[in-house]
PDB file of C-alpha atoms in Angstrom:
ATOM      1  CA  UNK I 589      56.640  88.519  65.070  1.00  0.00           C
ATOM      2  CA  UNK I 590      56.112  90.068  68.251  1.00  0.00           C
ATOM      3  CA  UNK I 591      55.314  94.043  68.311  1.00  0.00           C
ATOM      4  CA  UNK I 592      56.833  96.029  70.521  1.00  0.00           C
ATOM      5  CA  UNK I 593      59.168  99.346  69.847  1.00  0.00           C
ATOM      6  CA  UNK I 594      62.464  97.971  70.835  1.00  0.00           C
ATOM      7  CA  UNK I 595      64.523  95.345  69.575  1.00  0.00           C
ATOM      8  CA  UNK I 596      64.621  93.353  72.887  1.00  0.00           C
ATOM      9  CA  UNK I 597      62.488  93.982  76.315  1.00  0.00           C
ATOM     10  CA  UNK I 598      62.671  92.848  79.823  1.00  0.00           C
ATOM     11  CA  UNK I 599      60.233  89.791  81.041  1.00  0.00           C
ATOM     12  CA  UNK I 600      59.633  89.593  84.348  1.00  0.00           C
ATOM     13  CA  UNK I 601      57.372  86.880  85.842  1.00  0.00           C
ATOM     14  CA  UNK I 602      55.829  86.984  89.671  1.00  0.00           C
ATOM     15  CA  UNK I 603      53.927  84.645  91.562  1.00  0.00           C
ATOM     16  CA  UNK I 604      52.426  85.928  95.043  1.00  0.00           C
ATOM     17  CA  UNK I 605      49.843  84.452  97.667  1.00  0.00           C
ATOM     18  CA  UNK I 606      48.036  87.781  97.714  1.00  0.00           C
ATOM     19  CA  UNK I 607      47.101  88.299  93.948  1.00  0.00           C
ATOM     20  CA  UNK I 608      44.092  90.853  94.534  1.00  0.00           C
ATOM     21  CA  UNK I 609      46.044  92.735  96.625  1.00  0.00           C
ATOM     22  CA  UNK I 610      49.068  92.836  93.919  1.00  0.00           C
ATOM     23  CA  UNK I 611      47.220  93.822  91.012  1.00  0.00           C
ATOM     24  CA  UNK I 612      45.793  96.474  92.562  1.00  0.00           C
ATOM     25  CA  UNK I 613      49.402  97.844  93.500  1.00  0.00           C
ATOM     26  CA  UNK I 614      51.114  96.753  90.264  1.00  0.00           C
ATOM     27  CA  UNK I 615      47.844  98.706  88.154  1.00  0.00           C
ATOM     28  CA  UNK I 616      48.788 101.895  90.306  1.00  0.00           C
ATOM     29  CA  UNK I 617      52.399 101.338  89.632  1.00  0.00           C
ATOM     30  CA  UNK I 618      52.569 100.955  86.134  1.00  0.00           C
ATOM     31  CA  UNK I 619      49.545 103.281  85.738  1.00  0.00           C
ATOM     32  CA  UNK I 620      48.443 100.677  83.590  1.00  0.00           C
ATOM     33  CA  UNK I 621      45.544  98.013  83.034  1.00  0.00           C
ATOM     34  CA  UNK I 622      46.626  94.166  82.266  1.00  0.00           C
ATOM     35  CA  UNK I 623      46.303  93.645  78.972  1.00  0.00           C
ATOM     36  CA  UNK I 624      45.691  89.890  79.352  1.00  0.00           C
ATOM     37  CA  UNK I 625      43.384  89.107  82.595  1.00  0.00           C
ATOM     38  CA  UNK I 626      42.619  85.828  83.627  1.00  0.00           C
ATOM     39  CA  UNK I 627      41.802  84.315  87.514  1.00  0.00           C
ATOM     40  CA  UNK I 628      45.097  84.452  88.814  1.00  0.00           C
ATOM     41  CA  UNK I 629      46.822  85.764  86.273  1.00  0.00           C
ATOM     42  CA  UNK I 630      47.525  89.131  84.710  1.00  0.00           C
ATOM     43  CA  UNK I 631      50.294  90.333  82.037  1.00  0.00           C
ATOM     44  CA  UNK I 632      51.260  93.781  81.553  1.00  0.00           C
ATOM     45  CA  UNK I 633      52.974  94.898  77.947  1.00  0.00           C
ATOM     46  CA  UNK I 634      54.814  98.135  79.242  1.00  0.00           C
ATOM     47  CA  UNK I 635      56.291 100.352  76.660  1.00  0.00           C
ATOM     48  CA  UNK I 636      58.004 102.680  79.063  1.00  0.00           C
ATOM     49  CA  UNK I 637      60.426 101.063  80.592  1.00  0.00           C
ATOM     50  CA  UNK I 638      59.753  97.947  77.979  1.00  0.00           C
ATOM     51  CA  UNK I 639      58.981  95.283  80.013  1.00  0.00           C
ATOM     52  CA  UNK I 640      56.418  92.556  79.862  1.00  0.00           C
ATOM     53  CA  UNK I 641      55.529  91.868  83.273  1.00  0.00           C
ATOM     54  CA  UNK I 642      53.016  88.739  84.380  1.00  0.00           C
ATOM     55  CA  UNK I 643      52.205  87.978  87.985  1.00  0.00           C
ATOM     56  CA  UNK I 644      50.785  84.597  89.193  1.00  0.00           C
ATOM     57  CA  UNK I 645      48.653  83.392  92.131  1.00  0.00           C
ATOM     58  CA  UNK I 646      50.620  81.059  93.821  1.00  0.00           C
ATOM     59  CA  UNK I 647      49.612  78.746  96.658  1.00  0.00           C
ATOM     60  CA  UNK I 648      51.969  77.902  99.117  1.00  0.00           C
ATOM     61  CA  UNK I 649      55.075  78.503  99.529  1.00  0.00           C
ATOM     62  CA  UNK I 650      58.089  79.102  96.760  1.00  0.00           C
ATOM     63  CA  UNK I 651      60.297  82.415  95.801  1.00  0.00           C
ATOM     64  CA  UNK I 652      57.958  85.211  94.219  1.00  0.00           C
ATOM     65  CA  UNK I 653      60.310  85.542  91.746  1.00  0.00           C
ATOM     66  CA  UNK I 654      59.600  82.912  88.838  1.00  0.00           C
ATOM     67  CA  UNK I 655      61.707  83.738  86.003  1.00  0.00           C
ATOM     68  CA  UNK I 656      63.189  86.628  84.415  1.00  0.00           C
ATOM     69  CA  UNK I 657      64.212  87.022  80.514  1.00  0.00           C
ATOM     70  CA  UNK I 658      64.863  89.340  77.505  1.00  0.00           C
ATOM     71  CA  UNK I 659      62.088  88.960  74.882  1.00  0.00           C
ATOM     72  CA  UNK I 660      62.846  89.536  71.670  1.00  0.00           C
ATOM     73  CA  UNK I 661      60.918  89.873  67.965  1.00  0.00           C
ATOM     74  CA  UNK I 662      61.145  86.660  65.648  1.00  0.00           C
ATOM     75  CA  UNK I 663      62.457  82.903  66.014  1.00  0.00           C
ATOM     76  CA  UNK I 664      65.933  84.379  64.415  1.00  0.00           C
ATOM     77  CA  UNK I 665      66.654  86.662  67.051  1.00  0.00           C
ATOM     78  CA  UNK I 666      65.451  83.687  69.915  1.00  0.00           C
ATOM     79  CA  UNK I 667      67.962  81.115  67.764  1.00  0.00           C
ATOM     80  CA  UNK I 668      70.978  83.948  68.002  1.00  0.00           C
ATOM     81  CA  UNK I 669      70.723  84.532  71.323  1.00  0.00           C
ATOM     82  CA  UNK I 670      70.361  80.516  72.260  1.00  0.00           C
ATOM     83  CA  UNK I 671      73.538  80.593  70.007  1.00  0.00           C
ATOM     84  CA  UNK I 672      75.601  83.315  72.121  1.00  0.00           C
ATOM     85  CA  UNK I 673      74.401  82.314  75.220  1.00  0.00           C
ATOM     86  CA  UNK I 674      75.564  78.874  74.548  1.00  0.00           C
ATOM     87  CA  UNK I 675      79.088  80.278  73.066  1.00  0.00           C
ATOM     88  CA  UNK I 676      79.378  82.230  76.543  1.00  0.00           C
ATOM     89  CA  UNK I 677      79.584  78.512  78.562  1.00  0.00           C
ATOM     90  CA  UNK I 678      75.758  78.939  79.669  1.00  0.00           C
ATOM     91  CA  UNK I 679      73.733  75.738  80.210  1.00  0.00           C
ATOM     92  CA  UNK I 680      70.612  76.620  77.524  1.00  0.00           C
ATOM     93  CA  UNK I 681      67.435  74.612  77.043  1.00  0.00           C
ATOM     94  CA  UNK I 682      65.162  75.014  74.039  1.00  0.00           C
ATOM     95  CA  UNK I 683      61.260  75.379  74.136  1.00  0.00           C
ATOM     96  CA  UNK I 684      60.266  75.179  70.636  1.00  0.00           C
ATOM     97  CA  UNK I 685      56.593  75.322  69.609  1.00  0.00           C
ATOM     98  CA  UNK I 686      55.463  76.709  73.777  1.00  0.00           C
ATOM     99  CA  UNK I 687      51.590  77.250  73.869  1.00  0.00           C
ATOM    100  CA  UNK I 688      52.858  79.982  76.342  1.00  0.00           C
ATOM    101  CA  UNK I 689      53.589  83.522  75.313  1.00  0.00           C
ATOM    102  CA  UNK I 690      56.023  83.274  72.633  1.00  0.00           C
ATOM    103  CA  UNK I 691      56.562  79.840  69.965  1.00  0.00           C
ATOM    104  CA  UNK I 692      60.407  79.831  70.490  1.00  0.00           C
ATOM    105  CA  UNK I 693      61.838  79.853  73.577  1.00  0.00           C
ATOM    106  CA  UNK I 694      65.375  79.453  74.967  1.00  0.00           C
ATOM    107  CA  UNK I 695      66.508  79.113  78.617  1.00  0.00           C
ATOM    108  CA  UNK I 696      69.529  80.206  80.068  1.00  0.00           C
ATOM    109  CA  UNK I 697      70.480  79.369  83.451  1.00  0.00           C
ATOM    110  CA  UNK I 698      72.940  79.379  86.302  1.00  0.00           C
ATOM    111  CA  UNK I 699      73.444  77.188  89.583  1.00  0.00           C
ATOM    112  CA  UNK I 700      73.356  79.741  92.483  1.00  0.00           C
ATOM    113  CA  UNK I 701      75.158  77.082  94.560  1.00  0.00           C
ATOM    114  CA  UNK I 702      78.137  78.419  92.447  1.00  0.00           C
ATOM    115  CA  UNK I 703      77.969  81.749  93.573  1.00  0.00           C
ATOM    116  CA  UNK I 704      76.364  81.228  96.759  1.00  0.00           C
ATOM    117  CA  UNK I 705      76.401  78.253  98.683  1.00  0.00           C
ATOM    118  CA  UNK I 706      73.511  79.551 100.957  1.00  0.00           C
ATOM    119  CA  UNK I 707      71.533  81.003  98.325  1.00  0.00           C
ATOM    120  CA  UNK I 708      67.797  81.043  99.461  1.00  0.00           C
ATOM    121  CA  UNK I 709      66.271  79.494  96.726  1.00  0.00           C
ATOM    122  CA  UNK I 710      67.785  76.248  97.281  1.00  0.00           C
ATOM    123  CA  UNK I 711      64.611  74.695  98.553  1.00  0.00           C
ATOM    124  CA  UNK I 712      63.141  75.740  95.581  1.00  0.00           C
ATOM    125  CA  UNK I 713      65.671  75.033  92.642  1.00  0.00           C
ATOM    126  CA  UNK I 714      65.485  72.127  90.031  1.00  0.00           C
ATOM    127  CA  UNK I 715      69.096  72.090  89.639  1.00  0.00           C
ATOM    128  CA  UNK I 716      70.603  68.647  89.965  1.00  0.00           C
ATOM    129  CA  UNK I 717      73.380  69.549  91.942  1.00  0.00           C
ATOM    130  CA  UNK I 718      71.119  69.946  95.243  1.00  0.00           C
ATOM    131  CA  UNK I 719      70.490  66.326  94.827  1.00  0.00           C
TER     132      UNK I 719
END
C-alpha cells in the first residue's frame, strides 16, 4: 500500500530537453527536494497540493507532457477505478505487475482527434486512428 494522506492524488509526469535547468525551477517551486534522483530523472511526493510529480530528460522532440493520472492506495482501489472507468465507455488498458512506480496500473484514455481534429499532439499519439 502506498502512503500518502489522501485517498487519491494527482500524478503528473514531464519530460523536457533542459532537465538541469527544470529541476532547479521545479525544487524552487515546490520548495521541495526530489525524493527519488536519478540522471535524468527526478520524482517529487508533494503532500500539499498531493501530487506526485516526475520529470524526464527527453531528447528530441515530443509533447512535454507525458501522462497524467490519479494515484491511489492498494490494487482494490486501482481494480475499482479500471472498473468505473470502463462502465463510463473509456478505452482502459491494464499494467499488472509494472516494475515502475506502482504494481497495478490501469490506463484510461481518449482520442483527441474526437475532440479536436487539429489537436497538436497528433504527431506524437499512438492512437490507431492517425493511421
Amino acid at each position: 500500500m502506498k502512503t500518502f494522506k489522501t485517498e487519491k492524488r494527482i500524478h503528473m509526469g514531464l519530460t523536457t530537453r533542459h532537465f538541469d535547468e527544470s529541476l532547479a525551477f521545479y525544487r524552487t517551486l515546490f520548495a521541495a527536494e526530489p525524493v527519488k534522483l536519478k540522471p535524468g530523472y527526478a520524482k517529487f511526493e508533494l503532500e500539499e497540493p498531493p501530487v506526485n510529480f516526475t520529470l524526464t530528460r527527453r531528447d528530441g522532440e515530443g509533447p512535454a507532457l507525458s501522462h497524467l493520472g490519479i494515484q491511489v492506495k492498494s490494487r482494490e482501489a486501482v481494480t475499482a477505478q479500471e472498473r468505473r472507468l470502463q462502465q463510463s465507455g473509456l478505452k482502459t488498458r491494464a499494467e499488472r505487475d509494472s516494475t515502475c512506480c506502482f504494481s497495478w496500473r490501469c490506463w484510461a484514455s481518449i482520442c483527441l482527434r474526437r475532440i479536436r481534429p487539429s489537436c497538436a499532439f497528433r504527431p506524437f499519439c499512438r492512437c490507431s486512428t492517425w493511421g
